[in-house]
CSV table of N, CA and C in Angstrom, one decimal:
chain,number,residue,atom,x,y,z
A,1,GLY,N,-41.0,-28.6,-52.5
A,1,GLY,CA,-42.4,-28.3,-51.9
A,1,GLY,C,-43.5,-29.4,-52.1
A,2,LEU,N,-42.9,-30.4,-52.8
A,2,LEU,CA,-44.1,-31.7,-52.9
A,2,LEU,C,-44.3,-32.3,-51.6
A,3,PHE,N,-43.1,-32.5,-50.8
A,3,PHE,CA,-43.0,-33.1,-49.6
A,3,PHE,C,-42.8,-32.2,-48.4
A,4,PRO,N,-43.5,-31.5,-47.8
A,4,PRO,CA,-43.2,-30.4,-46.7
A,4,PRO,C,-42.5,-31.0,-45.6
A,5,GLU,N,-42.8,-32.3,-45.3
A,5,GLU,CA,-42.1,-32.9,-44.1
A,5,GLU,C,-40.7,-33.2,-44.4
A,6,LEU,N,-40.2,-33.0,-45.8
A,6,LEU,CA,-38.6,-33.1,-46.0
A,6,LEU,C,-38.2,-31.8,-46.1
A,7,ASN,N,-38.8,-30.8,-46.0
A,7,ASN,CA,-38.2,-29.4,-46.0
A,7,ASN,C,-37.7,-29.1,-44.6
A,8,PRO,N,-36.4,-28.8,-44.5
A,8,PRO,CA,-35.9,-28.5,-43.1
A,8,PRO,C,-36.5,-27.3,-42.6
A,9,SER,N,-36.7,-27.2,-41.4
A,9,SER,CA,-37.2,-25.9,-40.8
A,9,SER,C,-36.1,-25.0,-40.1
A,10,ASN,N,-34.9,-25.6,-40.0
A,10,ASN,CA,-33.7,-25.0,-39.3
A,10,ASN,C,-32.5,-25.3,-40.1
A,11,ILE,N,-31.5,-24.2,-40.3
A,11,ILE,CA,-30.3,-24.3,-41.0
A,11,ILE,C,-29.4,-25.3,-40.1
A,12,ARG,N,-28.7,-26.2,-40.7
A,12,ARG,CA,-27.8,-27.0,-40.0
A,12,ARG,C,-26.5,-26.3,-39.5
A,13,LYS,N,-26.1,-26.3,-38.3
A,13,LYS,CA,-25.0,-25.5,-37.7
A,13,LYS,C,-23.7,-26.3,-37.5
A,14,SER,N,-23.8,-27.8,-37.5
A,14,SER,CA,-22.5,-28.6,-37.4
A,14,SER,C,-22.9,-30.0,-37.9
A,15,THR,N,-21.8,-30.6,-38.2
A,15,THR,CA,-21.8,-32.0,-38.7
A,15,THR,C,-20.8,-32.8,-38.0
A,16,LYS,N,-21.1,-34.0,-37.6
A,16,LYS,CA,-20.2,-34.9,-36.8
A,16,LYS,C,-20.4,-36.2,-37.3
A,17,VAL,N,-19.4,-37.0,-37.4
A,17,VAL,CA,-19.3,-38.5,-37.6
A,17,VAL,C,-18.7,-39.3,-36.4
A,18,VAL,N,-19.3,-40.2,-35.9
A,18,VAL,CA,-18.6,-41.0,-34.9
A,18,VAL,C,-18.9,-42.5,-35.2
A,19,TRP,N,-17.7,-43.1,-35.1
A,19,TRP,CA,-17.5,-44.5,-35.5
A,19,TRP,C,-17.8,-45.2,-34.1
A,20,GLY,N,-17.5,-46.6,-34.2
A,20,GLY,CA,-17.6,-47.4,-33.1
A,20,GLY,C,-16.7,-47.0,-32.0
A,21,ASN,N,-17.2,-47.5,-30.9
A,21,ASN,CA,-16.4,-47.1,-29.5
A,21,ASN,C,-16.3,-45.8,-29.3
A,22,ASN,N,-17.3,-45.0,-29.7
A,22,ASN,CA,-17.5,-43.5,-29.7
A,22,ASN,C,-16.2,-42.7,-30.1
A,23,TYR,N,-15.5,-43.2,-31.2
A,23,TYR,CA,-14.4,-42.6,-32.0
A,23,TYR,C,-15.0,-41.4,-32.7
A,24,GLN,N,-14.7,-40.2,-32.6
A,24,GLN,CA,-15.2,-39.0,-33.4
A,24,GLN,C,-14.3,-38.8,-34.4
A,25,ALA,N,-14.7,-39.2,-35.7
A,25,ALA,CA,-13.8,-39.0,-36.8
A,25,ALA,C,-13.9,-37.7,-37.4
A,26,TYR,N,-14.9,-37.0,-37.2
A,26,TYR,CA,-15.3,-35.7,-37.9
A,26,TYR,C,-16.1,-34.9,-37.0
A,27,ASN,N,-15.8,-33.6,-36.9
A,27,ASN,CA,-16.7,-32.7,-36.1
A,27,ASN,C,-16.3,-31.4,-36.5
A,28,MET,N,-17.1,-30.7,-37.4
A,28,MET,CA,-17.1,-29.3,-37.9
A,28,MET,C,-18.2,-28.5,-37.6
A,29,ASN,N,-18.1,-27.3,-37.7
A,29,ASN,CA,-19.2,-26.3,-37.7
A,29,ASN,C,-19.5,-25.9,-39.1
A,30,ILE,N,-20.9,-25.5,-39.2
A,30,ILE,CA,-21.2,-25.1,-40.6
A,30,ILE,C,-21.6,-23.6,-40.3
A,31,GLU,N,-21.0,-22.7,-41.0
A,31,GLU,CA,-21.3,-21.3,-40.8
A,31,GLU,C,-21.5,-20.5,-42.1
A,32,ASN,N,-21.8,-19.2,-42.1
A,32,ASN,CA,-21.9,-18.3,-43.2
A,32,ASN,C,-22.8,-18.8,-44.3
A,33,GLN,N,-23.8,-19.3,-44.0
A,33,GLN,CA,-24.8,-19.8,-44.8
A,33,GLN,C,-25.6,-18.8,-45.6
A,34,ARG,N,-25.5,-18.8,-46.8
A,34,ARG,CA,-26.4,-17.7,-47.6
A,34,ARG,C,-27.6,-18.4,-48.3
A,35,LEU,N,-28.7,-17.7,-48.3
A,35,LEU,CA,-29.8,-18.1,-48.9
A,35,LEU,C,-30.3,-17.4,-50.0
A,36,ASP,N,-30.9,-17.9,-51.1
A,36,ASP,CA,-31.5,-16.9,-52.2
A,36,ASP,C,-32.8,-16.5,-51.8
A,37,GLY,N,-33.3,-15.7,-52.6
A,37,GLY,CA,-34.8,-15.0,-52.4
A,37,GLY,C,-35.9,-16.1,-52.1
A,38,ASN,N,-35.5,-17.2,-52.6
A,38,ASN,CA,-36.7,-18.3,-52.3
A,38,ASN,C,-36.4,-19.2,-51.1
A,39,GLY,N,-35.3,-18.8,-50.3
A,39,GLY,CA,-35.0,-19.5,-49.1
A,39,GLY,C,-34.2,-20.7,-49.5
A,40,ASN,N,-33.5,-20.8,-50.6
A,40,ASN,CA,-32.7,-22.1,-50.9
A,40,ASN,C,-31.3,-21.8,-50.6
A,41,LEU,N,-30.7,-22.7,-50.0
A,41,LEU,CA,-29.3,-22.5,-49.5
A,41,LEU,C,-28.4,-22.3,-50.8
A,42,THR,N,-27.6,-21.4,-50.9
A,42,THR,CA,-26.9,-21.2,-52.1
A,42,THR,C,-25.2,-21.4,-51.6
A,43,SER,N,-24.8,-21.1,-50.5
A,43,SER,CA,-23.5,-21.4,-50.0
A,43,SER,C,-23.3,-21.5,-48.6
A,44,TYR,N,-22.2,-22.1,-48.1
A,44,TYR,CA,-21.8,-22.3,-46.8
A,44,TYR,C,-20.4,-22.5,-46.6
A,45,GLU,N,-19.9,-22.3,-45.3
A,45,GLU,CA,-18.4,-22.7,-45.1
A,45,GLU,C,-18.4,-23.8,-44.0
A,46,VAL,N,-17.4,-24.7,-44.1
A,46,VAL,CA,-17.1,-25.6,-43.0
A,46,VAL,C,-16.0,-25.1,-42.1
A,47,VAL,N,-16.3,-24.9,-40.9
A,47,VAL,CA,-15.1,-24.3,-40.1
A,47,VAL,C,-14.8,-25.2,-39.0
A,48,ASN,N,-13.5,-25.3,-38.8
A,48,ASN,CA,-12.9,-26.1,-37.6
A,48,ASN,C,-13.3,-25.4,-36.3
A,49,PRO,N,-14.0,-26.1,-35.4
A,49,PRO,CA,-14.5,-25.5,-34.1
A,49,PRO,C,-13.4,-25.1,-33.1
A,50,ASN,N,-12.1,-25.8,-33.3
A,50,ASN,CA,-11.1,-25.6,-32.4
A,50,ASN,C,-10.3,-24.2,-32.8
A,51,SER,N,-10.0,-24.1,-34.1
A,51,SER,CA,-9.3,-23.1,-34.5
A,51,SER,C,-10.1,-21.8,-35.1
A,52,GLY,N,-11.2,-22.1,-35.6
A,52,GLY,CA,-12.1,-21.0,-36.3
A,52,GLY,C,-11.6,-20.9,-37.6
A,53,SER,N,-10.8,-21.7,-38.2
A,53,SER,CA,-10.3,-21.5,-39.7
A,53,SER,C,-11.4,-22.2,-40.6
A,54,VAL,N,-11.5,-21.6,-41.8
A,54,VAL,CA,-12.4,-22.3,-42.7
A,54,VAL,C,-11.7,-23.5,-43.4
A,55,VAL,N,-12.4,-24.6,-43.3
A,55,VAL,CA,-11.7,-25.7,-43.9
A,55,VAL,C,-12.1,-26.0,-45.3
A,56,SER,N,-13.4,-25.6,-45.7
A,56,SER,CA,-13.9,-25.6,-47.1
A,56,SER,C,-15.1,-24.8,-47.3
A,57,LYS,N,-15.3,-24.3,-48.6
A,57,LYS,CA,-16.5,-23.6,-48.9
A,57,LYS,C,-17.2,-24.3,-49.9
A,58,TYR,N,-18.4,-24.1,-49.8
A,58,TYR,CA,-19.4,-24.9,-50.8
A,58,TYR,C,-20.4,-23.9,-51.5
A,59,ASN,N,-20.4,-24.0,-52.8
A,59,ASN,CA,-21.5,-23.2,-53.5
A,59,ASN,C,-22.4,-24.1,-54.1
A,60,LEU,N,-23.7,-23.8,-54.0
A,60,LEU,CA,-24.8,-24.6,-54.6
A,60,LEU,C,-25.6,-23.9,-55.6
A,61,ALA,N,-25.8,-24.6,-56.8
A,61,ALA,CA,-26.7,-24.1,-57.8
A,61,ALA,C,-27.9,-24.9,-57.9
A,62,TRP,N,-29.1,-24.3,-58.0
A,62,TRP,CA,-30.4,-24.9,-58.0
A,62,TRP,C,-30.9,-24.8,-59.6
A,63,SER,N,-30.9,-26.0,-60.2
A,63,SER,CA,-31.5,-26.0,-61.5
A,63,SER,C,-32.4,-27.1,-61.8
A,64,CYS,N,-33.6,-27.0,-61.1
A,64,CYS,CA,-34.7,-28.1,-61.3
A,64,CYS,C,-35.3,-28.2,-62.7
A,65,ASN,N,-35.5,-29.4,-63.0
A,65,ASN,CA,-36.0,-29.6,-64.4
A,65,ASN,C,-35.2,-29.0,-65.6
A,66,SER,N,-34.0,-28.9,-65.4
A,66,SER,CA,-33.0,-28.4,-66.5
A,66,SER,C,-32.4,-29.4,-67.4
A,67,GLY,N,-32.6,-30.7,-67.0
A,67,GLY,CA,-32.1,-31.7,-67.7
A,67,GLY,C,-30.9,-32.2,-67.3
A,68,TYR,N,-30.2,-32.0,-66.2
A,68,TYR,CA,-28.9,-32.3,-65.6
A,68,TYR,C,-29.2,-33.5,-64.8
């Protein structure tokens, strides 16, 4: 909240990595995002857009000023 311009206004739906000569190294969808009561992202899944299968799941823990 200190820098509002850095706070995203939309949830990311996909991620893509393109190397030289337009070689697409990575292209996945981001789905099933979960937010806590403060609007912080707490979990999401990376999904293969071709097969619809879940590639990986991520859980995030928010612990500001906790000494970590």
